[in-house]
Coordinates of C-alpha atoms in Angstrom, one line a residue:
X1 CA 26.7 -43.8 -7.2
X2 CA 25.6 -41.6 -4.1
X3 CA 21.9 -39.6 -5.0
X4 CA 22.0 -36.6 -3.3
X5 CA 18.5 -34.6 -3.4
X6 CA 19.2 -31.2 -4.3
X7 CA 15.6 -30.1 -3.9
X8 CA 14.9 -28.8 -0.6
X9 CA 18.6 -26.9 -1.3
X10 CA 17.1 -25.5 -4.3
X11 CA 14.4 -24.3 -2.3
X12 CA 16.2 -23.2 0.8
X13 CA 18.3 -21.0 -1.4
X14 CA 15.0 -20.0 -3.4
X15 CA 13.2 -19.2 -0.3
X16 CA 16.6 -17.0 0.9
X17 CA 16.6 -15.0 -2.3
X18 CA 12.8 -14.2 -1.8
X19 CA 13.6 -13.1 1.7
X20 CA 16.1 -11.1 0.5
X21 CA 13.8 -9.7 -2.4
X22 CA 11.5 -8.9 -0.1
X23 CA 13.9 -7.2 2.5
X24 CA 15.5 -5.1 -0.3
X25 CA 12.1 -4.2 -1.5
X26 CA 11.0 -3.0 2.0
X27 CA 14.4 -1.0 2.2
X28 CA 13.7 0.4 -1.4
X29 CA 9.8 1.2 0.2
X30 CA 11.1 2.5 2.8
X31 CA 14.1 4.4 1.6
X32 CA 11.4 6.4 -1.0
X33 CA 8.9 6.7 1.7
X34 CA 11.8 8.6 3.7
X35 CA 12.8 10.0 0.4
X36 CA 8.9 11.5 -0.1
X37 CA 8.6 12.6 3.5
X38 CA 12.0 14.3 3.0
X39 CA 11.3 16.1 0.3
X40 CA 7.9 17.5 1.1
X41 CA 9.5 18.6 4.7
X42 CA 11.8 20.4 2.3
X43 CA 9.7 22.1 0.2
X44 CA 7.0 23.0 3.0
X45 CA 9.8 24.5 4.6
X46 CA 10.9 26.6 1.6
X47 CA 7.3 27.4 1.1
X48 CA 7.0 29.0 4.4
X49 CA 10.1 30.4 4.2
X50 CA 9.1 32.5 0.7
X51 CA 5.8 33.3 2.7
X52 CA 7.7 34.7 5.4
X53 CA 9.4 37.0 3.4
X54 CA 6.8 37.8 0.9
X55 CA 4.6 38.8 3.9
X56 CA 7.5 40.9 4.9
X57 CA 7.8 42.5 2.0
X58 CA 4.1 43.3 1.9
X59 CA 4.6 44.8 5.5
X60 CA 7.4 46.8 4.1
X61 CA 5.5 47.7 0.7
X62 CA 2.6 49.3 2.7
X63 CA 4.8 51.5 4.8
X64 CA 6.3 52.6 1.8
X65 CA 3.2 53.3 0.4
X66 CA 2.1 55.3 3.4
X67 CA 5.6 57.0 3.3
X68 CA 4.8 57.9 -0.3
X69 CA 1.6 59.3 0.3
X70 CA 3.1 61.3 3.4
X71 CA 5.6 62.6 0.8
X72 CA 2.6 63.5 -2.1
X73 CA 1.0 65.6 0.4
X74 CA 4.4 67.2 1.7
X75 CA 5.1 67.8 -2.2
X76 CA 1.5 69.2 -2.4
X77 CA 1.4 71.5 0.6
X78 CA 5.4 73.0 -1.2
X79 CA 3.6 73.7 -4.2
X80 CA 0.8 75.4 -2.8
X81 CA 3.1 77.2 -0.3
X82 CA 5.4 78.0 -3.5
X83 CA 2.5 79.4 -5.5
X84 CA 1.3 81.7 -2.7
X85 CA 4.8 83.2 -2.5
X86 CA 5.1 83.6 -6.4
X87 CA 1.7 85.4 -6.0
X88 CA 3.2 87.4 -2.9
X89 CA 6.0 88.3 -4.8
X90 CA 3.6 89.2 -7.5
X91 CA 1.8 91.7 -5.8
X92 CA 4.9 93.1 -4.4
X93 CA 6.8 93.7 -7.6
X94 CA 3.5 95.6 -9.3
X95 CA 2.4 97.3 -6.2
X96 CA 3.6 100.3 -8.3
X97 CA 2.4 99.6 -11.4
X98 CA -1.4 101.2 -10.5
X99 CA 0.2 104.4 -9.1
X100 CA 2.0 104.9 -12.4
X101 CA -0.9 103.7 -14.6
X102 CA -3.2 106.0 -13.5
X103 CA -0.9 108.7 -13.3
X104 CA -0.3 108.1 -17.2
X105 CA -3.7 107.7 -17.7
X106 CA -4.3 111.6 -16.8
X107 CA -1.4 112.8 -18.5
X108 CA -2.3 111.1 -21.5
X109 CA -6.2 112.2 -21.4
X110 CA -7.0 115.3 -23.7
X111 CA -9.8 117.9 -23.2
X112 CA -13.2 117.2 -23.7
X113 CA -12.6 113.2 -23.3
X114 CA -14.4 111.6 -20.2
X115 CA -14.1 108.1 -18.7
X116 CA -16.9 106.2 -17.5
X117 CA -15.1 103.0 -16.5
X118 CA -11.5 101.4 -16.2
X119 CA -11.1 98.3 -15.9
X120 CA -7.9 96.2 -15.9
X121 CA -7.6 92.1 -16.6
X122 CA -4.3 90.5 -16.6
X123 CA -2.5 93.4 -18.8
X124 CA -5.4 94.5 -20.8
X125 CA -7.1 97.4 -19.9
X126 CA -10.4 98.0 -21.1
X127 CA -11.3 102.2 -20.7
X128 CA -15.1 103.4 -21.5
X129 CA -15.9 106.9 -21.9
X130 CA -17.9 109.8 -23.5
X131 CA -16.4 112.3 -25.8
X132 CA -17.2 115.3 -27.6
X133 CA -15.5 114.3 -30.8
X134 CA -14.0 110.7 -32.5
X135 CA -10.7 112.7 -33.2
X136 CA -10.3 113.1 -29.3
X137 CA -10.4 108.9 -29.0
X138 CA -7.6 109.0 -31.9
X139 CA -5.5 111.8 -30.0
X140 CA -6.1 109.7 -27.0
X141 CA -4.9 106.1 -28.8
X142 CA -1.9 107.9 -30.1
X143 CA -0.8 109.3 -26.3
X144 CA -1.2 105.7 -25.2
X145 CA 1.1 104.6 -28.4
X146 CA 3.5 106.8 -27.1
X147 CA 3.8 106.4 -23.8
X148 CA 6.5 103.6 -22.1
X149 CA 3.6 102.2 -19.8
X150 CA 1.4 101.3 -22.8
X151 CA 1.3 99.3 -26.0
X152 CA -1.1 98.4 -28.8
X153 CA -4.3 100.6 -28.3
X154 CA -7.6 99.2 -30.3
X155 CA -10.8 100.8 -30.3
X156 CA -13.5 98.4 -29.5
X157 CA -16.5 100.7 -30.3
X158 CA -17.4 104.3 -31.0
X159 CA -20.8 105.6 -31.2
X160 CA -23.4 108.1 -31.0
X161 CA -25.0 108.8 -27.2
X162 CA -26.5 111.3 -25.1
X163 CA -25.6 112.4 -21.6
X164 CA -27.8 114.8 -19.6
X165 CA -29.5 115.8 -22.7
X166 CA -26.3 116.4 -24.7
X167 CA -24.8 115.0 -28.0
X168 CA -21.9 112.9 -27.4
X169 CA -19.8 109.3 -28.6
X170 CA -19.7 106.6 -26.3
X171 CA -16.3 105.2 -27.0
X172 CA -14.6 101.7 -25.8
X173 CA -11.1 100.9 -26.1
X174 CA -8.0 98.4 -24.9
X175 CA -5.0 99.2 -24.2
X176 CA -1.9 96.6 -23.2
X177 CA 0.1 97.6 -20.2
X178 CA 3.9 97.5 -20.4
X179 CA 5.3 95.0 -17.7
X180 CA 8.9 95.4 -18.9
X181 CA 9.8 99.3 -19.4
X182 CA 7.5 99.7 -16.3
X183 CA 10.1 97.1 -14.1
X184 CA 12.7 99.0 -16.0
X185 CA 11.0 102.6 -14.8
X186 CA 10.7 100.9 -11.1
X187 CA 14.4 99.9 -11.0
X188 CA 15.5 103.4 -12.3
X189 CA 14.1 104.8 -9.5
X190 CA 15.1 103.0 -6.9
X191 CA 18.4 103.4 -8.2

């Protein structure tokens, strides 16, 4: 019978498969170094990518924010512009209105009543005066009852007082002025 000695075969081929272990592992190594290096070059690029546009859009943020400030102040200087015309108009429209209140005002005032002050806020008039008698204040409440440029007369105050060394009542009162029949009057006449 021939002996062969399969030994050093057995370790040829042993030796081979090693090599070959070792080859694949360095492939494997290699392929998920290349793998690593790939995918962080992949994701640094993304990442600059996002901060590219996200500093764009900051850029783009702030001139919107300047543009809306620009547009706050626009929207600020419209409304003060507005209200001064509103308060032109104002003026305009009741330009009259004095004329015809004071005019009332002596029509309405009986004898013996005198006015010390006049003062108007808003619609309320406030009127301060002297008078010989209380019944003269009433007579003078009822004419501004009556009258279209007036409305709801109250007497503040009535009492006793002298003036250059005469007996008299110091009287305060308010009177509402009438905004509507007085536009009313205004457009009547200038129809």
């Amino acid at each position: 019978m021939i002996r062969i000695n399969l030994l050093p075969h057995r370790e040829i081929a042993r030796a081979a498969r090693r090599r070959q272990f070792n080859v694949l592992l360095g492939l494997a190594v290699a392929a998920g170094v290349v793998a690593v290096i790939l995918g962080h070059s992949v994701i640094a690029a993304r990442q600059s990518a996002q901060e590219a546009r996200n500093a764009f859009l900051e850029q783009e943020i702030a001139k919107l924010d300047s543009q809306i400030g620009e547009i706050k102040k626009i929207r600020e200087q419209t409304q003060a512009l507005l209200e001064r015309k509103q308060v032109v108009e104002t003026l305009q429209s009741n330009r009259t209105e004095v004329v015809h209140l004071f005019d009332q005002m002596i029509r309405l005032l009986p004898e013996g009543l005198y006015l010390k002050s006049f003062k108007q806020v808003g619609d309320t008039v406030t009127i301060d005066g002297y008078t010989q008698s209380s019944a003269r204040v009433s007579t003078l409440m009822r004419n501004l009852d009556d009258s279209p440029w007036f409305e709801s007369a109250g007497l503040v105050e009535i009492k006793a007082a002298t003036v250059n060394n005469l007996r008299a009542n110091e009287f305060v009162l308010t009177v509402k002025q009438s905004r509507q029949q007085a536009d009313a009057a205004t457009e009547g006449g200038k129809a």
